[in-house]
Short mmCIF file of C-alpha atoms in Angstrom, two decimals:
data_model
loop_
_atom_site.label_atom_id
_atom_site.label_comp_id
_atom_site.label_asym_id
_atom_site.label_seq_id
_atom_site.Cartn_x
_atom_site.Cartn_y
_atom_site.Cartn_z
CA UNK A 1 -38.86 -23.79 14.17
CA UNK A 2 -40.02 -26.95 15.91
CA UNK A 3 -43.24 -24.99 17.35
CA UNK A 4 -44.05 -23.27 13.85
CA UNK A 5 -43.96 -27.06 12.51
CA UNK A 6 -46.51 -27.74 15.01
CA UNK A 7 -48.72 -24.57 14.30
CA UNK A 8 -48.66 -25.87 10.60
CA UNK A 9 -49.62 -28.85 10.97
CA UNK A 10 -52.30 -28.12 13.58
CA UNK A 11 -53.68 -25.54 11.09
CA UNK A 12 -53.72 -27.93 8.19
CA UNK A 13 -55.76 -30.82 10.65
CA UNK A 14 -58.06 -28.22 11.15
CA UNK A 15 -58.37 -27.51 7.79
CA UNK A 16 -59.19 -31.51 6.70
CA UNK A 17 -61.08 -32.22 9.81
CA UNK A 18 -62.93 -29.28 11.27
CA UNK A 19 -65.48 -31.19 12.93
CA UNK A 20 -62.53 -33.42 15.37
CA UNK A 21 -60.42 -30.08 15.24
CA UNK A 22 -61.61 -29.05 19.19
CA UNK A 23 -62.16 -32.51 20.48
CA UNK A 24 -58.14 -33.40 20.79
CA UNK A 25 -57.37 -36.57 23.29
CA UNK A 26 -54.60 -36.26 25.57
CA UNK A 27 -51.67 -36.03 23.87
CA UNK A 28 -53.11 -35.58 20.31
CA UNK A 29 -52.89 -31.80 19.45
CA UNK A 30 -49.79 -30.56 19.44
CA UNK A 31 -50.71 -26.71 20.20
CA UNK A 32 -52.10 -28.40 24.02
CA UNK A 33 -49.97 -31.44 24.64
CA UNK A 34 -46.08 -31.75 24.73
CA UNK A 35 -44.63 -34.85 22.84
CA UNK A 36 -44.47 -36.12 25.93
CA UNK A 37 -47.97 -36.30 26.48
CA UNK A 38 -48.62 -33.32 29.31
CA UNK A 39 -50.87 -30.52 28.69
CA UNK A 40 -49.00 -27.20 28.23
CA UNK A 41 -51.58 -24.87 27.28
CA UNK A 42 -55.61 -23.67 29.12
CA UNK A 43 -55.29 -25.52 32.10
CA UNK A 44 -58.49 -24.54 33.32
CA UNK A 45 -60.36 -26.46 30.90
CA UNK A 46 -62.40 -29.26 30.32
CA UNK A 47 -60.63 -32.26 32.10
CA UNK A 48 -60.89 -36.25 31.14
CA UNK A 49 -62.48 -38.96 33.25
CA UNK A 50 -58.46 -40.51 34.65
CA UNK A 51 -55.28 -39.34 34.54
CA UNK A 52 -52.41 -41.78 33.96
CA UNK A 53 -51.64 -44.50 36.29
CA UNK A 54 -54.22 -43.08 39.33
CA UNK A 55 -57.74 -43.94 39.91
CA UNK A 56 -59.82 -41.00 39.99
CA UNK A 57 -62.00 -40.40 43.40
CA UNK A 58 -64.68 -37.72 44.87
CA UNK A 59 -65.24 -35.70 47.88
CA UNK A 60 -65.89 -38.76 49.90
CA UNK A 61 -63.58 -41.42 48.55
CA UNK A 62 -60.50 -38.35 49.51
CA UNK A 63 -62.05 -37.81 53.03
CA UNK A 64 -61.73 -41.67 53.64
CA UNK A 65 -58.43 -41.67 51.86
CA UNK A 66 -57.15 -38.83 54.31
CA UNK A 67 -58.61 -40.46 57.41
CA UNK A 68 -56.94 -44.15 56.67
CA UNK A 69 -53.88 -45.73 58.54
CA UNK A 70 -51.82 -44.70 56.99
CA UNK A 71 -53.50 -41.35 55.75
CA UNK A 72 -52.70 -40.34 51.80
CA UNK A 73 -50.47 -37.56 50.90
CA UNK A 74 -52.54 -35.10 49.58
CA UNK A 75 -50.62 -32.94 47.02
CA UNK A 76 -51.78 -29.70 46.33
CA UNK A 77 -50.58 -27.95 43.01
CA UNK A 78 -51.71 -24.58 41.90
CA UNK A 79 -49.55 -22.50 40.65
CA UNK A 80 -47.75 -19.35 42.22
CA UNK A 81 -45.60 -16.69 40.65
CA UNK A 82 -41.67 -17.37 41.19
CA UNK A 83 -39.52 -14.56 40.88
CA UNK A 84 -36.26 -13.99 41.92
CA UNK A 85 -35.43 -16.90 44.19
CA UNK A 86 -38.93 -16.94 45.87
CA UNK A 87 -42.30 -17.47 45.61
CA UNK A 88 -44.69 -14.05 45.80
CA UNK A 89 -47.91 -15.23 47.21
CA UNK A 90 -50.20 -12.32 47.94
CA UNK A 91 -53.22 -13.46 49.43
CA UNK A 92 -53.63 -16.75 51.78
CA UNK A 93 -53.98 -19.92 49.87
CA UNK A 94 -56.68 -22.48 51.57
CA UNK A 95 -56.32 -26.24 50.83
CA UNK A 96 -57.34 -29.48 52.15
CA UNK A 97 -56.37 -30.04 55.75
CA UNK A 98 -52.77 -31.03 55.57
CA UNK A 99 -51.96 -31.17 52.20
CA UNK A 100 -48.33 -30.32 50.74
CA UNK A 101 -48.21 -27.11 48.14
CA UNK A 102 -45.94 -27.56 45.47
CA UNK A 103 -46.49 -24.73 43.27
CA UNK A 104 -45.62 -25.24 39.39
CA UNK A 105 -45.35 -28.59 39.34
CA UNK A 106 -48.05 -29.38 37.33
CA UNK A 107 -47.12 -27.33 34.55
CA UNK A 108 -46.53 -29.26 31.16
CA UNK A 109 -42.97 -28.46 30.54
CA UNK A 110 -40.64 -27.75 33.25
CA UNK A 111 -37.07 -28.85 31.53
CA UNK A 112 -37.07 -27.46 28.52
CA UNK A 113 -38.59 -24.07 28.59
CA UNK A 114 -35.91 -21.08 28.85
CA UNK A 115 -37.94 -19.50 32.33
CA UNK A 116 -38.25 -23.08 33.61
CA UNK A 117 -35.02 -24.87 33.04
CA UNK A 118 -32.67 -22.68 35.15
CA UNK A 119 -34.50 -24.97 38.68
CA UNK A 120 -35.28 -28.18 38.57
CA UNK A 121 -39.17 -28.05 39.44
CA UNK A 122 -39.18 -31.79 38.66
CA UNK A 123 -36.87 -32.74 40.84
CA UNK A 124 -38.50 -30.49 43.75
CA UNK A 125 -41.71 -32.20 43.17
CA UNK A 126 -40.02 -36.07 43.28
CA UNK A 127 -37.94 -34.81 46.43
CA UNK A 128 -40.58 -33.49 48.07
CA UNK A 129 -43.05 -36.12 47.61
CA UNK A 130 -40.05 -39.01 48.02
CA UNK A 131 -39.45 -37.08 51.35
CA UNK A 132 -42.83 -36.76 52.87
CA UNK A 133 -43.96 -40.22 51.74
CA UNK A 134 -40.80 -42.53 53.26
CA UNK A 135 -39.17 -42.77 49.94
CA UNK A 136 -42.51 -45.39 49.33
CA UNK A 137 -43.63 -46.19 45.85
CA UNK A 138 -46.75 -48.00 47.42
CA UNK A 139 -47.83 -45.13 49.76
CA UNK A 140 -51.23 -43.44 48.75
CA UNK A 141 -50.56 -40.24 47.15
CA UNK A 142 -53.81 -37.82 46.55
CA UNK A 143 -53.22 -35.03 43.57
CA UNK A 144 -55.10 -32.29 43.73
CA UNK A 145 -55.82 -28.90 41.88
CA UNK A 146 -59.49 -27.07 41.19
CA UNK A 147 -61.61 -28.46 39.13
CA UNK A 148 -61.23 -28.21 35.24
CA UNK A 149 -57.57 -28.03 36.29
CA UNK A 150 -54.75 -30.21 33.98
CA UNK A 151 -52.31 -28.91 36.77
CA UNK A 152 -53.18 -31.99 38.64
CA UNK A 153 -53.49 -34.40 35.35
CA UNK A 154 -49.62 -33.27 34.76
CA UNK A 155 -48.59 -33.72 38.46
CA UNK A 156 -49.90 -37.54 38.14
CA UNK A 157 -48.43 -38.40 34.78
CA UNK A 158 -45.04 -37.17 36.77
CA UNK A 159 -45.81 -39.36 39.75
CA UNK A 160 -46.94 -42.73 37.70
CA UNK A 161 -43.93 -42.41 35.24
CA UNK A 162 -41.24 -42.03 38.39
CA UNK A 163 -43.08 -45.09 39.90
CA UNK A 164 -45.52 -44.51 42.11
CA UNK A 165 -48.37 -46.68 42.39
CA UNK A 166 -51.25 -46.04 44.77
CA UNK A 167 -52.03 -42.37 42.93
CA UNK A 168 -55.68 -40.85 43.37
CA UNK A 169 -56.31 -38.47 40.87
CA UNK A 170 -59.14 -35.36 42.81
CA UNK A 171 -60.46 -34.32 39.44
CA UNK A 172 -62.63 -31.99 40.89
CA UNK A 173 -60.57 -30.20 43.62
CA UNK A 174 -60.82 -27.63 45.61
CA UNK A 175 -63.77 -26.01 44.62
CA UNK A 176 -65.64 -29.15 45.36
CA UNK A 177 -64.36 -30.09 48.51
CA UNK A 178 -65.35 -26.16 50.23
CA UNK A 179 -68.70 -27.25 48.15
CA UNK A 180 -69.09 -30.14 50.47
CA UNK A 181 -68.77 -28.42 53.29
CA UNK A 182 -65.29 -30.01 54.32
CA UNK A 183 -63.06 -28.06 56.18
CA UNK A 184 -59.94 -26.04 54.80
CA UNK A 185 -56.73 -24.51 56.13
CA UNK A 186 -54.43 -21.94 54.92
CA UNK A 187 -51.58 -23.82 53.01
CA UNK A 188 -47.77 -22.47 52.41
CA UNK A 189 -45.84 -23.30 49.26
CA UNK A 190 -43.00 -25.75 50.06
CA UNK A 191 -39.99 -24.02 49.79
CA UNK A 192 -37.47 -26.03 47.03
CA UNK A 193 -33.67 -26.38 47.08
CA UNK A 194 -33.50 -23.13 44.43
CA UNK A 195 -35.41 -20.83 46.04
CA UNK A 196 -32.92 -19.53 48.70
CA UNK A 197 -30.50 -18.32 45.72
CA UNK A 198 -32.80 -18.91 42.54
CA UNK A 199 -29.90 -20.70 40.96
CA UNK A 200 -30.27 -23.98 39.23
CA UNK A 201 -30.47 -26.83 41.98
CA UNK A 202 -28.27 -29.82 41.56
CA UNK A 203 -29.40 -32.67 39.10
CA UNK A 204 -30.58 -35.56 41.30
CA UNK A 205 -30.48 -39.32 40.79
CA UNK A 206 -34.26 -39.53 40.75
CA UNK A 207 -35.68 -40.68 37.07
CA UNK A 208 -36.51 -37.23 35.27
CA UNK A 209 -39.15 -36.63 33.13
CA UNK A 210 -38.56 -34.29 30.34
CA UNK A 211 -41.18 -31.77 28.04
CA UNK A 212 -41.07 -30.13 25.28
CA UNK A 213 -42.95 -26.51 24.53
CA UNK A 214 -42.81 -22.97 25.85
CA UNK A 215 -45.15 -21.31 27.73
CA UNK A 216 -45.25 -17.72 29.78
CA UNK A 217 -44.03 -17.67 33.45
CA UNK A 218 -46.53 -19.09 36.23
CA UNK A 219 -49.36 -17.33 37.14
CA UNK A 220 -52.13 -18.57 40.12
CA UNK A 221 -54.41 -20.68 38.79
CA UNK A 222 -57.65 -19.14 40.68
#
């Protein structure tokens, strides 16, 4: 009911303003963005300039990022099909040197939706990051994706709103790091709690950030 509410009333906008109808801001049309504010729908799109609470940096702002004492986390997150307690990865992924795969966690709605809400893919991302960066708010976190890719938009939003606050938003990922010429290395998805059993993980103490909206299963984003 709720989405047929939000079909309606995208349809009428439409209607009385055809010429603003395609041009939606983040978090303005309801068919793309959760009430929340994340993007659940064509990912590989058209991205904005920032993402919430990061600064958004190039080739050569990450490479000095990576290379600093202490080096940035780089978080990669393209998706990967989860199925029965594991992930099915077919063919290698290559990333930036280093970087920590957390598949699906830059999808719009991970709490709500009835595939998504039997794991808790937000916890696995705030675990995972907590873990890897010392439990440090203040540590420099790099998000990455490809480019046109809200995967990474989502993953910040997460990040800023459970408190982290030296974020560095790649908008143009992947493709434009191999672009540069910068070296890459085949990447493995981090393994979460659920995966072992594919039953729902314990709810952690961590601050949780919940969606709204359905979408299909995970596919790689390519």
């Amino acid at each position: 009911m709720r989405i047929a509410k939000r079909i309606l009333a995208a349809l009428l906008l439409a209607a009385l303003c055809p010429a603003t109808a395609g041009a939606a801001a983040p978090g303005e049309d309801p068919l793309l963005f959760s009430e929340r504010g994340y993007r659940i729908d064509r990912y590989r799109s058209p991205t904005p300039a920032t993402a919430p609470g990061a600064e958004t940096v190039d080739t050569a702002a990450v490479v000095e990022l990576l290379g600093a004492s202490p080096p940035a986390l780089a978080i990669d997150v393209i998706n990967l099909t989860f199925r029965h307690g594991r992930f099915l990865q077919t063919e290698p992924h290559r990333s930036v040197p280093g970087a920590l795969w957390l598949p699906n966690t830059g999808l719009g709605h991970l709490d709500d939706d009835w595939y998504y809400s039997r794991h808790d893919w937000v916890g696995y991302l705030l675990d995972e990051v907590g873990a890897a960066s010392g439990g440090d708010l203040h540590h420099p976190i790099v998000v990455l994706c490809r480019s046109d890719c809200w995967l990474s938009w989502n993953a910040v939003k997460r990040l800023a709103e459970a408190g982290y606050r030296r974020l560095y938003w790649y908008r143009d990922g992947i493709d434009s790091w191999e672009a540069d010429g910068q070296p890459l290395e085949n990447a493995a998805p981090r393994l979460p709690s659920f995966a072992a059993t594919g039953r729902q993980a314990p709810r952690r103490t961590t601050t949780r950030i919940t969606t709204r909206c359905t979408t299909t299963p995970p596919a790689t984003v390519s």
